[in-house]
């Protein structure tokens, strides 16, 4: 039981970290896209 709970907690932490990284990457690519559109 305790092992399952810690595994679930580790998975939640991992997915939160992954989604924040994914969000930062998508935000950066959106910014560069807008920058390229404004530049041209």
mmCIF file of N, CA and C in Angstrom:
data_model
loop_
_atom_site.group_PDB
_atom_site.id
_atom_site.type_symbol
_atom_site.label_atom_id
_atom_site.label_comp_id
_atom_site.label_asym_id
_atom_site.label_seq_id
_atom_site.Cartn_x
_atom_site.Cartn_y
_atom_site.Cartn_z
ATOM 1 N N UNK A 1 0.840 -1.202 0.000
ATOM 2 C CA UNK A 1 0.000 0.000 0.000
ATOM 3 C C UNK A 1 0.874 1.252 0.000
ATOM 4 N N UNK A 2 1.830 1.288 0.935
ATOM 5 C CA UNK A 2 2.691 2.465 1.036
ATOM 6 C C UNK A 2 3.541 2.633 -0.222
ATOM 7 N N UNK A 3 3.996 1.511 -0.763
ATOM 8 C CA UNK A 3 4.807 1.569 -1.976
ATOM 9 C C UNK A 3 3.998 2.111 -3.148
ATOM 10 N N UNK A 4 2.743 1.724 -3.227
ATOM 11 C CA UNK A 4 1.873 2.208 -4.296
ATOM 12 C C UNK A 4 1.657 3.704 -4.185
ATOM 13 N N UNK A 5 1.467 4.164 -2.947
ATOM 14 C CA UNK A 5 1.237 5.595 -2.735
ATOM 15 C C UNK A 5 2.464 6.397 -3.148
ATOM 16 N N UNK A 6 3.648 5.922 -2.770
ATOM 17 C CA UNK A 6 4.870 6.647 -3.130
ATOM 18 C C UNK A 6 5.105 6.604 -4.640
ATOM 19 N N UNK A 7 4.743 5.489 -5.267
ATOM 20 C CA UNK A 7 4.869 5.406 -6.716
ATOM 21 C C UNK A 7 3.937 6.399 -7.400
ATOM 22 N N UNK A 8 2.713 6.504 -6.915
ATOM 23 C CA UNK A 8 1.759 7.439 -7.490
ATOM 24 C C UNK A 8 2.235 8.874 -7.283
ATOM 25 N N UNK A 9 2.787 9.151 -6.110
ATOM 26 C CA UNK A 9 3.280 10.495 -5.818
ATOM 27 C C UNK A 9 4.453 10.845 -6.730
ATOM 28 N N UNK A 10 5.349 9.888 -6.952
ATOM 29 C CA UNK A 10 6.486 10.117 -7.851
ATOM 30 C C UNK A 10 5.994 10.347 -9.278
ATOM 31 N N UNK A 11 4.969 9.607 -9.688
ATOM 32 C CA UNK A 11 4.419 9.771 -11.035
ATOM 33 C C UNK A 11 3.784 11.141 -11.195
ATOM 34 N N UNK A 12 3.063 11.600 -10.163
ATOM 35 C CA UNK A 12 2.431 12.920 -10.210
ATOM 36 C C UNK A 12 3.500 14.008 -10.304
ATOM 37 N N UNK A 13 4.552 13.872 -9.492
ATOM 38 C CA UNK A 13 5.643 14.846 -9.540
ATOM 39 C C UNK A 13 6.294 14.858 -10.920
ATOM 40 N N UNK A 14 6.514 13.669 -11.489
ATOM 41 C CA UNK A 14 7.155 13.571 -12.791
ATOM 42 C C UNK A 14 6.290 14.208 -13.878
ATOM 43 N N UNK A 15 4.983 13.936 -13.850
ATOM 44 C CA UNK A 15 4.112 14.480 -14.890
ATOM 45 C C UNK A 15 3.979 15.997 -14.752
ATOM 46 N N UNK A 16 4.013 16.506 -13.511
ATOM 47 C CA UNK A 16 3.960 17.953 -13.323
ATOM 48 C C UNK A 16 5.223 18.604 -13.886
ATOM 49 N N UNK A 17 6.360 18.001 -13.601
ATOM 50 C CA UNK A 17 7.628 18.510 -14.136
ATOM 51 C C UNK A 17 7.619 18.458 -15.660
ATOM 52 N N UNK A 18 7.138 17.342 -16.217
ATOM 53 C CA UNK A 18 7.109 17.163 -17.667
ATOM 54 C C UNK A 18 6.192 18.184 -18.322
ATOM 55 N N UNK A 19 5.013 18.430 -17.707
ATOM 56 C CA UNK A 19 4.068 19.372 -18.312
ATOM 57 C C UNK A 19 4.594 20.794 -18.232
ATOM 58 N N UNK A 20 5.321 21.125 -17.140
ATOM 59 C CA UNK A 20 5.875 22.480 -17.046
ATOM 60 C C UNK A 20 6.971 22.668 -18.095
ATOM 61 N N UNK A 21 7.787 21.637 -18.314
ATOM 62 C CA UNK A 21 8.814 21.719 -19.358
ATOM 63 C C UNK A 21 8.157 21.833 -20.728
ATOM 64 N N UNK A 22 7.117 21.041 -20.942
ATOM 65 C CA UNK A 22 6.404 21.073 -22.213
ATOM 66 C C UNK A 22 5.777 22.445 -22.449
ATOM 67 N N UNK A 23 5.188 23.016 -21.388
ATOM 68 C CA UNK A 23 4.594 24.334 -21.503
ATOM 69 C C UNK A 23 5.626 25.398 -21.831
ATOM 70 N N UNK A 24 6.795 25.312 -21.192
ATOM 71 C CA UNK A 24 7.855 26.284 -21.470
ATOM 72 C C UNK A 24 8.333 26.164 -22.913
ATOM 73 N N UNK A 25 8.470 24.940 -23.394
ATOM 74 C CA UNK A 25 8.917 24.724 -24.773
ATOM 75 C C UNK A 25 7.890 25.255 -25.766
ATOM 76 N N UNK A 26 6.610 24.979 -25.534
ATOM 77 C CA UNK A 26 5.576 25.444 -26.456
ATOM 78 C C UNK A 26 5.452 26.963 -26.414
ATOM 79 N N UNK A 27 5.616 27.548 -25.217
ATOM 80 C CA UNK A 27 5.577 29.003 -25.098
ATOM 81 C C UNK A 27 6.736 29.618 -25.867
ATOM 82 N N UNK A 28 7.920 29.024 -25.747
ATOM 83 C CA UNK A 28 9.102 29.539 -26.439
ATOM 84 C C UNK A 28 8.925 29.437 -27.951
ATOM 85 N N UNK A 29 8.384 28.314 -28.431
ATOM 86 C CA UNK A 29 8.204 28.153 -29.871
ATOM 87 C C UNK A 29 7.136 29.111 -30.392
ATOM 88 N N UNK A 30 6.093 29.358 -29.599
ATOM 89 C CA UNK A 30 5.084 30.331 -29.993
ATOM 90 C C UNK A 30 5.689 31.726 -30.083
ATOM 91 N N UNK A 31 6.505 32.093 -29.107
ATOM 92 C CA UNK A 31 7.146 33.403 -29.113
ATOM 93 C C UNK A 31 8.035 33.559 -30.334
ATOM 94 N N UNK A 32 8.837 32.534 -30.653
ATOM 95 C CA UNK A 32 9.725 32.638 -31.811
ATOM 96 C C UNK A 32 8.913 32.702 -33.102
ATOM 97 N N UNK A 33 7.776 31.990 -33.151
ATOM 98 C CA UNK A 33 6.906 32.064 -34.322
ATOM 99 C C UNK A 33 6.363 33.475 -34.505
ATOM 100 N N UNK A 34 5.874 34.065 -33.418
ATOM 101 C CA UNK A 34 5.345 35.426 -33.497
ATOM 102 C C UNK A 34 6.448 36.400 -33.877
ATOM 103 N N UNK A 35 7.641 36.199 -33.340
ATOM 104 C CA UNK A 35 8.767 37.072 -33.640
ATOM 105 C C UNK A 35 9.113 36.996 -35.129
ATOM 106 N N UNK A 36 9.091 35.780 -35.675
ATOM 107 C CA UNK A 36 9.389 35.612 -37.094
ATOM 108 C C UNK A 36 8.305 36.257 -37.953
ATOM 109 N N UNK A 37 7.062 36.149 -37.530
ATOM 110 C CA UNK A 37 5.970 36.754 -38.287
ATOM 111 C C UNK A 37 6.068 38.264 -38.272
ATOM 112 N N UNK A 38 6.440 38.835 -37.116
ATOM 113 C CA UNK A 38 6.570 40.288 -37.020
ATOM 114 C C UNK A 38 7.783 40.760 -37.834
ATOM 115 N N UNK A 39 8.861 39.981 -37.804
ATOM 116 C CA UNK A 39 10.093 40.387 -38.472
ATOM 117 C C UNK A 39 9.917 40.420 -39.986
ATOM 118 N N UNK A 40 9.202 39.449 -40.542
ATOM 119 C CA UNK A 40 9.078 39.377 -41.996
ATOM 120 C C UNK A 40 7.959 40.260 -42.499
#
